[in-house]
Tab-separated table of C-alpha atoms and ligand atoms in Angstrom:
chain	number	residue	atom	x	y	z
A	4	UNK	CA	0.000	0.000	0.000
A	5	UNK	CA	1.666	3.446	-0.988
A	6	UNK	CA	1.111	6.559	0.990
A	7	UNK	CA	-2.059	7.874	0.013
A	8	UNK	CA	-3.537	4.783	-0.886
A	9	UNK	CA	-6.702	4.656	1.388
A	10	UNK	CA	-7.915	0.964	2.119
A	11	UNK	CA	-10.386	-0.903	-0.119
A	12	UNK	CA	-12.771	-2.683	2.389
A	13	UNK	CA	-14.108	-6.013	1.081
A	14	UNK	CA	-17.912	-4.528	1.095
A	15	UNK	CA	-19.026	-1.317	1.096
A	16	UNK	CA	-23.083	-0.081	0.422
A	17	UNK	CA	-24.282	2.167	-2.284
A	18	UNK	CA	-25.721	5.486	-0.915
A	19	UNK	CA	-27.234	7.556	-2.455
A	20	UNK	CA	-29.258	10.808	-1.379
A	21	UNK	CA	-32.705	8.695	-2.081
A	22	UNK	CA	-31.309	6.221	0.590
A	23	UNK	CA	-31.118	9.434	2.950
A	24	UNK	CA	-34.522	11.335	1.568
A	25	UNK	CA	-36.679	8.083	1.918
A	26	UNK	CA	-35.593	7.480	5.285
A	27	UNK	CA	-35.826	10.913	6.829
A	28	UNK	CA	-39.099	11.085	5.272
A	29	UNK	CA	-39.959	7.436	7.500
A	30	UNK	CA	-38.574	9.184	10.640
A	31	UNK	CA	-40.806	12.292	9.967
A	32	UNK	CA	-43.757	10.508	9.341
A	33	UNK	CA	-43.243	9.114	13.401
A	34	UNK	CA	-44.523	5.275	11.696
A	35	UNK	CA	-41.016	3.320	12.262
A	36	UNK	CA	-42.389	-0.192	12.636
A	37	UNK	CA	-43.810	-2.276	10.081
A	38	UNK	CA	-46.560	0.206	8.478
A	39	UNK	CA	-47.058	1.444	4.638
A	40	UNK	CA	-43.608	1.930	3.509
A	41	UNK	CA	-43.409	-2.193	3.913
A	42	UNK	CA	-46.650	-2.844	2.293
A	43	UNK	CA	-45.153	-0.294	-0.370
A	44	UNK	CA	-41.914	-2.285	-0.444
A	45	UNK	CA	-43.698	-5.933	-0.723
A	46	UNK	CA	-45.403	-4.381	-3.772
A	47	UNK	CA	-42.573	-2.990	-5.479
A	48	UNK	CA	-39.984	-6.110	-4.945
A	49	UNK	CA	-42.880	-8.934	-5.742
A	50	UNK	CA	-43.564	-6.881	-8.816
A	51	UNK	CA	-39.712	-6.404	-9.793
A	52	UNK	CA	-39.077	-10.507	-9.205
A	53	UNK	CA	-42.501	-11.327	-10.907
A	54	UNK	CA	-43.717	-13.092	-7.844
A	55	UNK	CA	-47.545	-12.587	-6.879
A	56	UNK	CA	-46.658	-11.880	-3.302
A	57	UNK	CA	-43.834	-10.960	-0.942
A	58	UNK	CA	-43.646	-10.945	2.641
A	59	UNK	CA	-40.603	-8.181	4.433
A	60	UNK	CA	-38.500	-9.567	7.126
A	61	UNK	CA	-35.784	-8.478	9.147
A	62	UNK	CA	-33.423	-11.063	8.067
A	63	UNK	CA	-33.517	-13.471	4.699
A	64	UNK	CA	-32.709	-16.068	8.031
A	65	UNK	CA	-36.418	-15.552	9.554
A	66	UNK	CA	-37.413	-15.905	5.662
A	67	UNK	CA	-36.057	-19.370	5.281
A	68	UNK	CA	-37.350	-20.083	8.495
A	69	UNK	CA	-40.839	-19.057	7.933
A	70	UNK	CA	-40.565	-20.858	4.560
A	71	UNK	CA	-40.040	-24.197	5.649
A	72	UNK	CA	-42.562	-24.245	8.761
A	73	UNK	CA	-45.361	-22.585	6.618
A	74	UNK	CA	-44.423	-25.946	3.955
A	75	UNK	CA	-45.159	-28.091	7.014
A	76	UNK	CA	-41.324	-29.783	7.514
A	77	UNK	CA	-41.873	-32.092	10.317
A	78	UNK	CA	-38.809	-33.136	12.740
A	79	UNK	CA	-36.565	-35.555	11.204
A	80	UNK	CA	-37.690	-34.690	7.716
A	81	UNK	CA	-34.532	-34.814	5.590
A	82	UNK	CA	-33.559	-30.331	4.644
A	83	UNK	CA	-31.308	-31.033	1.682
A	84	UNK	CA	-29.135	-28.330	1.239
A	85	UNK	CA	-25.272	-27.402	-0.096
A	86	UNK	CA	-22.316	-27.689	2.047
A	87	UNK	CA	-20.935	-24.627	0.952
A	88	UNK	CA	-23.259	-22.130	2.454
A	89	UNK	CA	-23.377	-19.619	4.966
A	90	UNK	CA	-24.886	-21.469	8.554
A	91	UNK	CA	-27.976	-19.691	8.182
A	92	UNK	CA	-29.466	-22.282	5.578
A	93	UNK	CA	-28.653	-25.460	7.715
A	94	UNK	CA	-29.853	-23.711	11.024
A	95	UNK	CA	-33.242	-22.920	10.349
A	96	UNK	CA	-33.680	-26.410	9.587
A	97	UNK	CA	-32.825	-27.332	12.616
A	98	UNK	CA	-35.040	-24.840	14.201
A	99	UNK	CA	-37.640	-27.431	13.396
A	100	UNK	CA	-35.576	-30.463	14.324
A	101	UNK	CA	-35.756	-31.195	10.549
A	102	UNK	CA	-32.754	-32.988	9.537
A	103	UNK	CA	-29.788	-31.228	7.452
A	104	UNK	CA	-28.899	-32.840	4.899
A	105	UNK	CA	-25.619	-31.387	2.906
A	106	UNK	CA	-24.580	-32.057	-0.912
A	107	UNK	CA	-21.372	-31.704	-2.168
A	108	UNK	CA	-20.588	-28.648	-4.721
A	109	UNK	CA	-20.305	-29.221	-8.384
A	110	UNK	CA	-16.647	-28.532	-9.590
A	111	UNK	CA	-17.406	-25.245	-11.477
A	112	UNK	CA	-19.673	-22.892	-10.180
A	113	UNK	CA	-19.731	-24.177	-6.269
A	114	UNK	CA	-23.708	-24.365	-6.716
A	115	UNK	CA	-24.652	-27.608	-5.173
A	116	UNK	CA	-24.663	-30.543	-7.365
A	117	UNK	CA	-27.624	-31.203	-8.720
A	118	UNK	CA	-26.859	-34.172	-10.483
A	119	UNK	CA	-26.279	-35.733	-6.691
A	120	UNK	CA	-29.819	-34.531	-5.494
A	121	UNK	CA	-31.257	-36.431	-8.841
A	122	UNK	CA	-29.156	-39.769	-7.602
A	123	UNK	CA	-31.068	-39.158	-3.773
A	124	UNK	CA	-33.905	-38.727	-5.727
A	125	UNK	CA	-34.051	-41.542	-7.853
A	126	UNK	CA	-33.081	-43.892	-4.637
A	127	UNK	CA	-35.711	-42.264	-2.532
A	128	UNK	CA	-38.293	-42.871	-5.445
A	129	UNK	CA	-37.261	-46.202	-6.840
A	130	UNK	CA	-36.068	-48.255	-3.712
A	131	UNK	CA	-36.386	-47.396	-0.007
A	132	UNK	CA	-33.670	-45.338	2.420
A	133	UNK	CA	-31.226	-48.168	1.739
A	134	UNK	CA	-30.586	-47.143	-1.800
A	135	UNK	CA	-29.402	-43.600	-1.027
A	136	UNK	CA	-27.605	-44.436	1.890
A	137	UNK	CA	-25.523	-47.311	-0.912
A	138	UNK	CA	-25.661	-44.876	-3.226
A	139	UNK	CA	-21.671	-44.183	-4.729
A	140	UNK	CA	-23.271	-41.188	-6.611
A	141	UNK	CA	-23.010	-39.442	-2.887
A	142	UNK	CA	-19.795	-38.732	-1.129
A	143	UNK	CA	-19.557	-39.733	2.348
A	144	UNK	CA	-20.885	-36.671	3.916
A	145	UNK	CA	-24.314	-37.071	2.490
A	146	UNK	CA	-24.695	-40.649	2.904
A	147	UNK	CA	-23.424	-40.484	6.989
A	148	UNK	CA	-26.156	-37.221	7.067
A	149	UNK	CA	-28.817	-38.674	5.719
A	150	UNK	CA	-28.987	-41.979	8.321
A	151	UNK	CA	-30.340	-39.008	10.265
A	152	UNK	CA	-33.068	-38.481	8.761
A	153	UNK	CA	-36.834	-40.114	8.285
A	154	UNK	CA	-36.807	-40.379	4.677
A	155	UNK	CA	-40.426	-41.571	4.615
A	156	UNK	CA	-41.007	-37.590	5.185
A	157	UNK	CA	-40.569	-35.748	1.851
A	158	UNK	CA	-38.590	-32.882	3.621
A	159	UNK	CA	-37.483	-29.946	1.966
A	160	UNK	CA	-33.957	-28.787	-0.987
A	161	UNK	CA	-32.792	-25.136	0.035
A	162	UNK	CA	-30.629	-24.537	-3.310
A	163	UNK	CA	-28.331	-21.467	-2.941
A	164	UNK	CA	-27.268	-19.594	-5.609
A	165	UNK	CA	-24.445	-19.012	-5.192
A	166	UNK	CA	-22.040	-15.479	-5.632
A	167	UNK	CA	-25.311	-14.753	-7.751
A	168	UNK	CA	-25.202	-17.109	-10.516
A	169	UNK	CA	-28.349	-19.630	-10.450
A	170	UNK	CA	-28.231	-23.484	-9.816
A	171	UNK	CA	-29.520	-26.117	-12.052
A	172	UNK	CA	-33.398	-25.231	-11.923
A	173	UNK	CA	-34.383	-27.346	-14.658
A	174	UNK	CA	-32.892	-30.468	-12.480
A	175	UNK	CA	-34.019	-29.508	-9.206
A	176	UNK	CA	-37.329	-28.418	-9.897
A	177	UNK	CA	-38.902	-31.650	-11.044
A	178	UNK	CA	-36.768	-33.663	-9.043
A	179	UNK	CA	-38.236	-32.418	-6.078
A	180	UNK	CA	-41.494	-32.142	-7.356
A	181	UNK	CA	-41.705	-35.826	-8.699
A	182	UNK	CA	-41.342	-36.898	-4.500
A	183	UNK	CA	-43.412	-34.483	-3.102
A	184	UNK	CA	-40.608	-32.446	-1.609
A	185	UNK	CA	-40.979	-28.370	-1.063
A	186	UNK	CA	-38.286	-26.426	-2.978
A	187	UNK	CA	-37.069	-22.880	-0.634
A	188	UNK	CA	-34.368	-21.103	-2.394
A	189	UNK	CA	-31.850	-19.835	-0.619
A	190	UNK	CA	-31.564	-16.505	-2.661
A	191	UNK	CA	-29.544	-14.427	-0.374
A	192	UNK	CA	-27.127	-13.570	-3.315
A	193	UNK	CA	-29.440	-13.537	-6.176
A	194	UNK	CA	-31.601	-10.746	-6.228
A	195	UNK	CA	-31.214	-9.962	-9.796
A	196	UNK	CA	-30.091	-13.458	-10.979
A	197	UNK	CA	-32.192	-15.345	-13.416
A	198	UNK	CA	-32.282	-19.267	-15.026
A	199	UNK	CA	-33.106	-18.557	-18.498
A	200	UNK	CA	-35.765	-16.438	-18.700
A	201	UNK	CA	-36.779	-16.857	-15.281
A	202	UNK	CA	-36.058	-14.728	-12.148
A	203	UNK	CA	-34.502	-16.547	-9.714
A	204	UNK	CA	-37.683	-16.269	-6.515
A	205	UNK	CA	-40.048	-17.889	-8.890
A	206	UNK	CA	-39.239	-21.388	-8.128
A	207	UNK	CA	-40.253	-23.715	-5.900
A	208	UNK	CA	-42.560	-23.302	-3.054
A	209	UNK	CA	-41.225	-19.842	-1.721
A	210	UNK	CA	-37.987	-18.029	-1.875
A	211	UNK	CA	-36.174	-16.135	0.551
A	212	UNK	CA	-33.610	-13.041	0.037
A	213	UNK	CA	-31.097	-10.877	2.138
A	214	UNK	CA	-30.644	-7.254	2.464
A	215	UNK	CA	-27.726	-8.086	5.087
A	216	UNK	CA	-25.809	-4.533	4.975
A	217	UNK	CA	-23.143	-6.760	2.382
A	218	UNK	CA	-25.923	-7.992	-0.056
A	219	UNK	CA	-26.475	-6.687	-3.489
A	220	UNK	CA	-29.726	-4.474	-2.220
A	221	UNK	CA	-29.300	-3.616	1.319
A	222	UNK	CA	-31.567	-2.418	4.116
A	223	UNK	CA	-28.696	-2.811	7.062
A	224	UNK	CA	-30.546	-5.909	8.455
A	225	UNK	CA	-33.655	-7.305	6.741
A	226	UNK	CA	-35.317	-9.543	4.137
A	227	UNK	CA	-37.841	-10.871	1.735
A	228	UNK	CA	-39.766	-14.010	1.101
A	229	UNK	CA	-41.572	-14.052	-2.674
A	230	UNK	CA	-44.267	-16.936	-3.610
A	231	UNK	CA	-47.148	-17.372	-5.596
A	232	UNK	CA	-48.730	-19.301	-2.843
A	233	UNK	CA	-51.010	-16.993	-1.644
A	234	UNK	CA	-52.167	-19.039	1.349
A	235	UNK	CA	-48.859	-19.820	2.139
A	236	UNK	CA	-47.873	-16.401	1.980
A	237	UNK	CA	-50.592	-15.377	4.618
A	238	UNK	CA	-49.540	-18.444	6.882
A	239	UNK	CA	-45.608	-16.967	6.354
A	240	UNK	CA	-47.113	-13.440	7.248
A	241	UNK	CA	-48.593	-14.393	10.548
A	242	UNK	CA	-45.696	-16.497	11.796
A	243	UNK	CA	-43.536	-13.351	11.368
A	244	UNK	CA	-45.540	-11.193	13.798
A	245	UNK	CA	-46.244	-13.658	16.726
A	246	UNK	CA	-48.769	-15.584	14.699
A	247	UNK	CA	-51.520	-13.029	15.270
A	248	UNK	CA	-54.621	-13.889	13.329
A	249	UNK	CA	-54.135	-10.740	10.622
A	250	UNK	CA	-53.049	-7.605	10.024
A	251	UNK	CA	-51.486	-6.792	13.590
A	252	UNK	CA	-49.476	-4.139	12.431
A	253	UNK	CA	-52.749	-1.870	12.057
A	254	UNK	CA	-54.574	-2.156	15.588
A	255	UNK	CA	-52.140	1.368	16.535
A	256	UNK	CA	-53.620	2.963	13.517
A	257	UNK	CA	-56.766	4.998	13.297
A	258	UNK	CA	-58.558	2.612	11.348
A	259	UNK	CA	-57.288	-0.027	13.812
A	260	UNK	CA	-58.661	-2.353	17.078
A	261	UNK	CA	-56.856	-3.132	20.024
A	262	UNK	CA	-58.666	-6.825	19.093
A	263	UNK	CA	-56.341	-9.788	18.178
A	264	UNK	CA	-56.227	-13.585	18.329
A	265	UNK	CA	-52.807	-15.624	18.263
A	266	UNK	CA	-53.563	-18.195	16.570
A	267	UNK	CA	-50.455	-20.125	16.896
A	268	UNK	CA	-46.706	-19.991	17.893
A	269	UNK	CA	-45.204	-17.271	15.940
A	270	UNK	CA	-41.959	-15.168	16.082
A	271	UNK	CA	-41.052	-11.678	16.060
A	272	UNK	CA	-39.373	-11.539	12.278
A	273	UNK	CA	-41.362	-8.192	11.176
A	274	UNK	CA	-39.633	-5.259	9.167
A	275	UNK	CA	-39.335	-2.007	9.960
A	276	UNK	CA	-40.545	0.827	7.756
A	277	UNK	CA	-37.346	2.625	8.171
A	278	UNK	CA	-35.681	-0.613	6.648
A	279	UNK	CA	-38.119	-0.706	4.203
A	280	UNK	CA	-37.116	3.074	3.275
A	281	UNK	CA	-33.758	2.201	2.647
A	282	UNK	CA	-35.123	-0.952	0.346
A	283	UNK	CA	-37.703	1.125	-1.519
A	284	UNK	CA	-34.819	3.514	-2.721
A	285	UNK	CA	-32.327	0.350	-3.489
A	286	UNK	CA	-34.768	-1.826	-5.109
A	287	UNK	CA	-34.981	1.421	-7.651
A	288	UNK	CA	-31.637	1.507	-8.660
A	289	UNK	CA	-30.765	-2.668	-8.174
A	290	UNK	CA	-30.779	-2.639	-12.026
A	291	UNK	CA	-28.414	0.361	-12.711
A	292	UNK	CA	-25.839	-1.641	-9.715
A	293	UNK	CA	-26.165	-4.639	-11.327
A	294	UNK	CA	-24.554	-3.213	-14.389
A	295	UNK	CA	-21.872	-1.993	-12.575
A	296	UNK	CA	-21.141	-5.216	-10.600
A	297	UNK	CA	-21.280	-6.960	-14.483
A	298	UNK	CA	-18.828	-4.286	-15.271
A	299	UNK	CA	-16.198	-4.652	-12.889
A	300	UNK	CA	-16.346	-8.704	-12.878
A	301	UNK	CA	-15.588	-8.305	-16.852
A	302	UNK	CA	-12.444	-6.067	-16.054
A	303	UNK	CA	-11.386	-8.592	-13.323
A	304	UNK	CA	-11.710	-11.173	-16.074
A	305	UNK	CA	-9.916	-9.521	-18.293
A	306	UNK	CA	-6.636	-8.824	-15.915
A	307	UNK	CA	-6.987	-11.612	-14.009
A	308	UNK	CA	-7.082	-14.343	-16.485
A	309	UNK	CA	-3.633	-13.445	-17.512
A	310	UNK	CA	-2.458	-14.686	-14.409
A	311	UNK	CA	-1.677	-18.605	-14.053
A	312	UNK	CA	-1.521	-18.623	-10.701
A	313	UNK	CA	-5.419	-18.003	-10.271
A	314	UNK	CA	-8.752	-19.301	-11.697
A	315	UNK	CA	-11.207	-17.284	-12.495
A	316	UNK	CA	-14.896	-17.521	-11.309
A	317	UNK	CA	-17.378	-19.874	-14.006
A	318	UNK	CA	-19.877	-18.316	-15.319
A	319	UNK	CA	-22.102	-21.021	-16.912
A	320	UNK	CA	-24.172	-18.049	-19.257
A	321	UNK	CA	-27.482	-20.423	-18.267
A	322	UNK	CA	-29.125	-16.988	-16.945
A	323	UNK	CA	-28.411	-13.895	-15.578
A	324	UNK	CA	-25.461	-13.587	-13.191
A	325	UNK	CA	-26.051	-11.138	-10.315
A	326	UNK	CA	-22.183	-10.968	-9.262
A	327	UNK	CA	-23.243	-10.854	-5.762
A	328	UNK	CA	-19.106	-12.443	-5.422
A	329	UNK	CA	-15.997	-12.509	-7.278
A	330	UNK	CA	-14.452	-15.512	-6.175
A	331	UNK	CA	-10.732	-16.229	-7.626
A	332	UNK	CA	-9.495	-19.708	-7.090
A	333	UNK	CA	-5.583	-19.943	-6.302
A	334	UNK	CA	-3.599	-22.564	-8.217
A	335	UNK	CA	-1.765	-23.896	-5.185
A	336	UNK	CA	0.612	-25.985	-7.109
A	337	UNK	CA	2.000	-22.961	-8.829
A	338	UNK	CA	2.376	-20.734	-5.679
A	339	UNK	CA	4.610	-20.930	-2.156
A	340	UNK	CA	1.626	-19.164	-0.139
A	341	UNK	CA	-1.183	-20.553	0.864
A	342	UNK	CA	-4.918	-19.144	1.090
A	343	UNK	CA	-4.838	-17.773	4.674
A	344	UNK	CA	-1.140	-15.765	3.251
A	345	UNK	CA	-2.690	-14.700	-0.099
A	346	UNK	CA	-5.674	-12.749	2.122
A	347	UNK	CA	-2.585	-11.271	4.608
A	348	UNK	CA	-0.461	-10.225	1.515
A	349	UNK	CA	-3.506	-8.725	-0.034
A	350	UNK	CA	-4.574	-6.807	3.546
A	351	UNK	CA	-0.920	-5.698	3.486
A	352	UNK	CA	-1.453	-4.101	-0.050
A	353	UNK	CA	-4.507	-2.279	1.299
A	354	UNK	CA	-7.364	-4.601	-0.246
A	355	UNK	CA	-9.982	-6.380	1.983
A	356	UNK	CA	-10.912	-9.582	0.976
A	357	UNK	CA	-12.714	-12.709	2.305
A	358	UNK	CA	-14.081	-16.301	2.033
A	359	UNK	CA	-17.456	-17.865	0.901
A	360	UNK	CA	-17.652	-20.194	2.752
A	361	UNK	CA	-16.014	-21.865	4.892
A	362	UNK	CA	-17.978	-25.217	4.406
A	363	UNK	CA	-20.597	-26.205	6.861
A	364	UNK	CA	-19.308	-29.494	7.349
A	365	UNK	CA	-16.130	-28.002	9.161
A	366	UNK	CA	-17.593	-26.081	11.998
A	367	UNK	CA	-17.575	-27.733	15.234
A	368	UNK	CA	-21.339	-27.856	15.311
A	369	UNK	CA	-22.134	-30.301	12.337
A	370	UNK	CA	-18.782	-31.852	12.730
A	371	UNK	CA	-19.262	-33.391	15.967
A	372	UNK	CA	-22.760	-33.979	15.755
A	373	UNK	CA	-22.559	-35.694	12.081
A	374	UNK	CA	-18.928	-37.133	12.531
A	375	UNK	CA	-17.871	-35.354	9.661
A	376	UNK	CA	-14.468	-35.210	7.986
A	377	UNK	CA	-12.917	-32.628	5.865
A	378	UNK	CA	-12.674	-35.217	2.932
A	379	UNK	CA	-16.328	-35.877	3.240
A	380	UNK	CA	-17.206	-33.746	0.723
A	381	UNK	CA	-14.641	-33.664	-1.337
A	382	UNK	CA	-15.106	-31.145	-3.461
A	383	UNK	CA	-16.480	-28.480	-1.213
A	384	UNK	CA	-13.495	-29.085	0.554
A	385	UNK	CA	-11.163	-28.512	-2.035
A	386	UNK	CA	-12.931	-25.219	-3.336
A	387	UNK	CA	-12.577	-23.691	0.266
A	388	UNK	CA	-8.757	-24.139	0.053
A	389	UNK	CA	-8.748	-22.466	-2.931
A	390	UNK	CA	-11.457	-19.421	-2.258
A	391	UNK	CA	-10.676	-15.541	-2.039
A	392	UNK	CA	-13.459	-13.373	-2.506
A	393	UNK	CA	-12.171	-9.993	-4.011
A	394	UNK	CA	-14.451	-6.802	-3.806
A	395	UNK	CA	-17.363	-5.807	-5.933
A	396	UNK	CA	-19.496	-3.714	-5.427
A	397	UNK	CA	-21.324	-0.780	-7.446
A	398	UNK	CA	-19.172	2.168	-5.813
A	399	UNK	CA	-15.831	0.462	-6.047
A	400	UNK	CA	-14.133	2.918	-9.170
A	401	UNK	CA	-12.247	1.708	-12.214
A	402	UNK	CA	-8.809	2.652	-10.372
A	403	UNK	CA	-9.863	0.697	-7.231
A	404	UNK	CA	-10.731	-2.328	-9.352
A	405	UNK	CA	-7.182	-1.626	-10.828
A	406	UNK	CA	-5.453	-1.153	-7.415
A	407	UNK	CA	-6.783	-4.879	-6.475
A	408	UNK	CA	-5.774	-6.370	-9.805
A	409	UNK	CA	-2.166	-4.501	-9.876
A	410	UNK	CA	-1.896	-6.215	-5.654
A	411	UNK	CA	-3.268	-10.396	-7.262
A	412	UNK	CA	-0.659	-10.032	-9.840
A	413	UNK	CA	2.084	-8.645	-7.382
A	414	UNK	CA	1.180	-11.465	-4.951
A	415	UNK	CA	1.292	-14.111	-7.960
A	416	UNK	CA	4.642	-12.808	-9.205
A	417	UNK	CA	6.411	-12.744	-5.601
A	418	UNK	CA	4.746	-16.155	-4.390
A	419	UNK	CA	5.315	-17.905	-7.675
A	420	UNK	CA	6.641	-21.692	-7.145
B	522	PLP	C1	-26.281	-13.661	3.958
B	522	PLP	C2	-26.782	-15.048	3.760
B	522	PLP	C3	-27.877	-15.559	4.476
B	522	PLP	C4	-28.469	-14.872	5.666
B	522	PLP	O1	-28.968	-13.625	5.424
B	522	PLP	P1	-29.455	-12.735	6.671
B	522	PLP	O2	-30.290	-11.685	6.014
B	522	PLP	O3	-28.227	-12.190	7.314
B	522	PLP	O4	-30.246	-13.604	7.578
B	522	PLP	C5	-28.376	-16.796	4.126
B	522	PLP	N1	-27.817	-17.539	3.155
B	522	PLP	C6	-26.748	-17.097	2.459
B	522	PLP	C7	-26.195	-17.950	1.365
B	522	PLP	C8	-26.181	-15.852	2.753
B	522	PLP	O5	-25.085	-15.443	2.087
């Protein structure tokens, strides 16, 4: 890092005076809870993924959670789900005493493999729980997970798409649909992504997004579940505000009664409508970032693939990528420093970087209670070694893009083997 060089964090949110407006205006008003600016939001992001109906929450976590009791996952019932996520996806699972169920990455994009699910499938349909559990399509991991689980349940697949780009829809979709089992995406990183023709938050039974403050469209803390279920949107709806029979949010309003039923074990998961300020005035310019995100990934693709000592991120072109992550792979064979070094070297240059993910199946948690090994799943594992997530985001400029190219190659050329 030369003097004057100011550091590059690894995330940074897009502000713009319409973040600032919209939320003064919220604070003016005196409404901060959930009110008319998240009914306003709901209708604005259902309509921009093409969903019939969206429900705000404070986290995309309480969305997945929501998602798979409103689908009726009983304990034990198997949660299939990648290994390379972020622990939110396996936890809310567990929140039911559902069983997690990881799958091992496919080699190129780190999306789970769907060609795995289809060989669980196909056992679960064909034969009984002893076919899976045989199975040599699975690695290890899966097949010691799954003697967890009651596979006479049909359960639930949480694909994640993940760094933005979508997984195999046209697999997973009827695959889980030919056993009766609910599909929840997991589309914390895939706001704007798309499978074809077809926004990503249109699939399955009900999907759930994050405006975490790092996500592509960002309300500090909060998130979104879109379905077209509209009975199992109201049933998501009520579990997010205590499960109060309707509306609860209006009994302080004039129109209001202090009247209400709960109906049934709910949790506290609501939005705010000063969130939803902040998401009214992102969701407005998501397309214009997601051009620049496109932008600076094709500049990193262009500098960066002259470099030996990295791989570049896939993109399979079967949709829309949303770019969510840039995630370089390090040719270890052809360099002295590992992972853990490369991120020092690049801190020491002035660039913050990090790592998605480090694999569920390594945390202490589902280690010890699965007796999982790294080698387990195999290809997650290897990934991981591999990983550095550089920055992108829409306010990063063309020199700091350059700045973090100029410090990979420096790294690559010093640590060469
Ligand atoms: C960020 C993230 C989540 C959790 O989002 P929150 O809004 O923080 O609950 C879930 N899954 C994945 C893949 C994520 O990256």
């Amino acid at each position: 890092m030369s003097a004057g060089d100011s550091f590059i964090p690894f995330s940074r949110p897009s502000v713009t005076e319409a973040e600032i407006v919209g939320v003064e205006r919220v604070v003016r008003s005196g409404w901060w809870t959930t009110g008319p600016e998240v009914r306003a939001f709901e209708e604005e992001f259902a309509r921009y993924i093409g969903a019939s109906c969206a429900v705000a929450v404070n986290s995309c976590t309480a969305g997945l959670h929501v998602a798979l009791q409103a689908c009726g996952i009983k304990p034990q019932a198997p949660v299939f789900l990648p290994a390379m996520t972020f622990a939110a996806t396996s936890e809310v699972a567990l929140y039911l005493d559902a069983a997690p169920v990881f799958l091992d990455s496919e080699p190129d994009t780190g999306n789970l493999d769907a060609f795995q699910f289809e060989a669980v499938i196909d056992a679960l349909a064909s034969d009984s729980r002893g076919g899976a559990l045989r199975s040599d399509a699975l690695c290890e991991g899966t097949r010691k997970m799954l003697r967890t689980a009651n596979l006479d349940l049909p359960g639930a697949v949480m694909p994640v798409h993940f760094a933005g780009q979508a997984c195999r829809m046209n697999l997973l979709e009827p695959a889980a649909a030919s056993v009766g089992m609910s599909l929840i995406e997991d589309a914390a990183h895939a706001v704007e992504t798309t499978f074809g023709d077809r926004k990503v938050g249109t699939f399955g039974a009900a999907s759930a997004f994050s405006f975490y403050a790092t996500k592509n469209l960002s309300t500090g803390e909060g998130g979104m579940v879109t379905t077209d279920d509209e009975d199992l949107a109201q049933r998501m709806r009520r579990l997010t505000l205590h499960g109060i029979s309707r509306d609860a949010w209006k009994r302080y309003t004039a129109q209001g009664s202090w009247q209400y039923e709960v109906v049934e074990m709910g949790f506290k998961y609501n939005m705010t409508d000063i969130a939803a300020a902040l998401g009214r005035a992102q969701l407005a310019r998501v397309e214009a970032m997601a051009t620049r995100r496109r932008q600076i990934a094709a500049i990193y693709d262009e500098r960066l693939g002259r470099i030996e000592q990295v791989s570049l991120p896939t993109d399979l072109q079967m949709g829309r990528h949303a770019w969510h992550l840039y995630v370089i792979r390090l040719n270890l064979s052809q360099l002295t420093l590992d992972r853990a070094e490369f991120i020092e070297r690049l801190r020491d240059l002035g660039i913050g970087a990090s790592v998605h993910f480090i694999p569920l199946h390594r945390h202490p948690l589902y280690r010890d209670r699965f007796g999982l090994k790294p080698d387990d799943f195999p290809i997650a594992e290897s990934i991981f070694q591999r990983s550095v997530s550089l920055p992108i985001y829409p306010d990063l400029s063309d020199e700091e893009v350059g700045r973090v190219c100029d410090a990979v190659e420096r790294i690559c050329t010093v640590g060469a083997a």
